[in-house]
Amino acid sequence: LQGTALNEGNAAFEAKNYDKAVASYAMSEKIAKSFGKIDSNAVFNSALAYESKGDLPKALERYQECIKIGYDKPQIYRYTASLQNRNKDLEGGLVTIGDGLKRHAGNKELMLDYISYLQEANRVAEAEPMVVAALEKDPSNAVLHSLLASIYEGKGKIDEAEAEYKKSIELDPKFFDGQYNIGVLYNNRAAAE
């Protein structure tokens, strides 16, 4: 019965009938609970259904429930933090992503999310160790090289900044930010001399 309820929820989700999907997932959870079990798939799937139908508070609650019950996958932390951020709880999102990184150290997507949230919170200088670590995972990421360059530039490490901007441009010659920022760096250097 539990499997049937879960499958009915999945079919309803596929058909974009999110209310029916949520009801079926709730039935699957209820049946599992009667046997002393937790249907973590139903909890997660219900979170997806709530988010898909636009009930973000309920989706956030269900994602947080996933973390609480040990449905421990990196994307749970990402989805939870994303909803927190959309609800203007950037600090909560940073905490959630930080918790995810404690559980999944070195996960590139969590690292990139953390860097992005730090940028959004105007805490770019704090991002430096994470940017360096993310570059170890993805050394061909032009955006990360440009971000590291801007951090170096903010710290007055102009030679290091220039090298990182050049690396960014080398990796992606069409990346506007790298081109623009190295131009600004050169302009500022010339004005200071």
Short mmCIF file of C-alpha atoms in Angstrom, two decimals, residues 24-157:
data_model
loop_
_atom_site.label_atom_id
_atom_site.label_comp_id
_atom_site.label_asym_id
_atom_site.label_seq_id
_atom_site.Cartn_x
_atom_site.Cartn_y
_atom_site.Cartn_z
CA SER A 24 -0.65 10.61 -2.02
CA TYR A 25 2.75 11.34 -0.48
CA ALA A 26 1.05 12.09 2.84
CA MET A 27 -0.71 8.71 2.63
CA SER A 28 2.60 6.98 1.94
CA GLU A 29 4.13 8.72 4.97
CA LYS A 30 1.16 7.76 7.14
CA ILE A 31 1.36 4.09 6.15
CA ALA A 32 5.12 4.00 6.78
CA LYS A 33 4.65 5.67 10.15
CA SER A 34 2.11 3.00 11.17
CA PHE A 35 4.93 0.47 10.79
CA GLY A 36 7.43 2.62 12.70
CA LYS A 37 9.20 3.74 9.52
CA ILE A 38 9.86 7.08 7.87
CA ASP A 39 9.21 7.40 4.15
CA SER A 40 11.93 9.90 3.35
CA ASN A 41 11.17 9.72 -0.38
CA ALA A 42 7.59 10.82 0.29
CA VAL A 43 8.81 13.71 2.46
CA PHE A 44 11.24 14.87 -0.22
CA ASN A 45 8.76 14.40 -3.06
CA SER A 46 6.12 16.34 -1.16
CA ALA A 47 8.60 19.21 -0.78
CA LEU A 48 9.12 19.20 -4.55
CA ALA A 49 5.34 19.14 -5.10
CA TYR A 50 4.74 22.03 -2.72
CA GLU A 51 7.48 24.04 -4.40
CA SER A 52 6.13 23.22 -7.86
CA LYS A 53 2.66 24.39 -6.91
CA GLY A 54 4.04 27.60 -5.42
CA ASP A 55 3.52 26.91 -1.71
CA LEU A 56 7.03 27.98 -0.74
CA PRO A 57 6.52 28.09 3.05
CA LYS A 58 5.27 24.49 3.06
CA ALA A 59 8.04 23.44 0.65
CA LEU A 60 10.64 24.96 2.97
CA GLU A 61 9.11 23.18 5.95
CA ARG A 62 9.25 19.83 4.10
CA TYR A 63 12.86 20.35 2.94
CA GLN A 64 13.85 21.15 6.52
CA GLU A 65 12.04 17.98 7.58
CA CYS A 66 14.19 16.04 5.10
CA ILE A 67 17.32 17.33 6.80
CA LYS A 68 15.88 16.55 10.23
CA ILE A 69 15.05 12.93 9.35
CA GLY A 70 18.46 12.32 7.80
CA TYR A 71 17.56 12.36 4.10
CA ASP A 72 21.10 13.51 3.65
CA LYS A 73 21.75 14.54 0.07
CA PRO A 74 23.56 17.73 -0.97
CA GLN A 75 20.61 18.96 -3.03
CA ILE A 76 18.39 19.06 0.08
CA TYR A 77 20.66 21.71 1.57
CA ARG A 78 20.72 23.59 -1.74
CA TYR A 79 16.94 23.57 -2.14
CA THR A 80 16.40 24.59 1.48
CA ALA A 81 18.89 27.45 1.27
CA SER A 82 17.44 28.60 -2.03
CA LEU A 83 13.98 28.93 -0.49
CA GLN A 84 15.42 30.67 2.56
CA ASN A 85 17.18 33.11 0.25
CA ARG A 86 13.99 33.69 -1.76
CA ASN A 87 12.27 34.48 1.56
CA LYS A 88 14.96 37.12 2.29
CA ASP A 89 16.64 34.90 4.91
CA LEU A 90 20.12 35.06 3.43
CA GLU A 91 21.80 34.36 6.78
CA GLY A 92 19.62 31.26 7.22
CA GLY A 93 20.62 30.15 3.73
CA LEU A 94 24.30 30.59 4.57
CA VAL A 95 23.87 28.51 7.73
CA THR A 96 22.04 25.78 5.79
CA ILE A 97 24.70 25.65 3.07
CA GLY A 98 27.40 25.66 5.76
CA ASP A 99 25.70 22.70 7.45
CA GLY A 100 25.54 20.95 4.08
CA LEU A 101 29.27 21.52 3.58
CA LYS A 102 29.97 20.01 6.99
CA ARG A 103 28.12 16.87 5.87
CA HIS A 104 29.37 16.91 2.27
CA ALA A 105 32.78 18.53 2.40
CA GLY A 106 34.10 19.39 -1.02
CA ASN A 107 30.73 19.26 -2.82
CA LYS A 108 31.27 21.69 -5.69
CA GLU A 109 27.65 22.82 -5.99
CA LEU A 110 27.38 23.57 -2.27
CA MET A 111 30.67 25.45 -2.43
CA LEU A 112 29.48 27.56 -5.36
CA ASP A 113 26.19 28.29 -3.60
CA TYR A 114 28.04 29.34 -0.46
CA ILE A 115 30.26 31.69 -2.46
CA SER A 116 27.23 33.14 -4.23
CA TYR A 117 25.41 33.77 -0.95
CA LEU A 118 28.49 35.40 0.57
CA GLN A 119 28.68 37.69 -2.46
CA GLU A 120 25.01 38.55 -2.11
CA ALA A 121 25.58 39.36 1.57
CA ASN A 122 28.52 41.65 0.62
CA ARG A 123 30.90 39.34 2.48
CA VAL A 124 33.14 38.58 -0.49
CA ALA A 125 36.38 38.65 1.52
CA GLU A 126 35.10 35.73 3.58
CA ALA A 127 34.65 33.77 0.38
CA GLU A 128 38.36 33.57 -0.47
CA PRO A 129 39.08 30.16 1.13
CA MET A 130 35.95 28.72 -0.45
CA VAL A 131 36.84 30.17 -3.88
CA VAL A 132 40.31 28.65 -3.65
CA ALA A 133 38.80 25.29 -2.65
CA ALA A 134 36.21 25.49 -5.44
CA LEU A 135 38.98 26.22 -7.96
CA GLU A 136 40.72 23.04 -6.84
CA LYS A 137 37.54 21.18 -7.84
CA ASP A 138 36.91 23.20 -11.01
CA PRO A 139 40.15 24.87 -12.18
CA SER A 140 38.69 25.80 -15.57
CA ASN A 141 35.90 27.97 -14.11
CA ALA A 142 36.48 31.47 -15.49
CA VAL A 143 33.95 33.02 -13.12
CA LEU A 144 35.77 31.67 -10.06
CA HIS A 145 39.11 33.00 -11.33
CA SER A 146 37.53 36.41 -11.88
CA LEU A 147 35.98 36.34 -8.41
CA LEU A 148 39.30 35.44 -6.82
CA ALA A 149 40.90 38.27 -8.78
CA SER A 150 38.37 40.76 -7.41
CA ILE A 151 39.02 39.51 -3.87
CA TYR A 152 42.76 39.96 -4.40
CA GLU A 153 42.19 43.40 -5.88
CA GLY A 154 40.11 44.40 -2.85
CA LYS A 155 43.01 43.31 -0.62
CA GLY A 156 45.50 45.36 -2.65
CA LYS A 157 47.16 42.26 -4.14
#
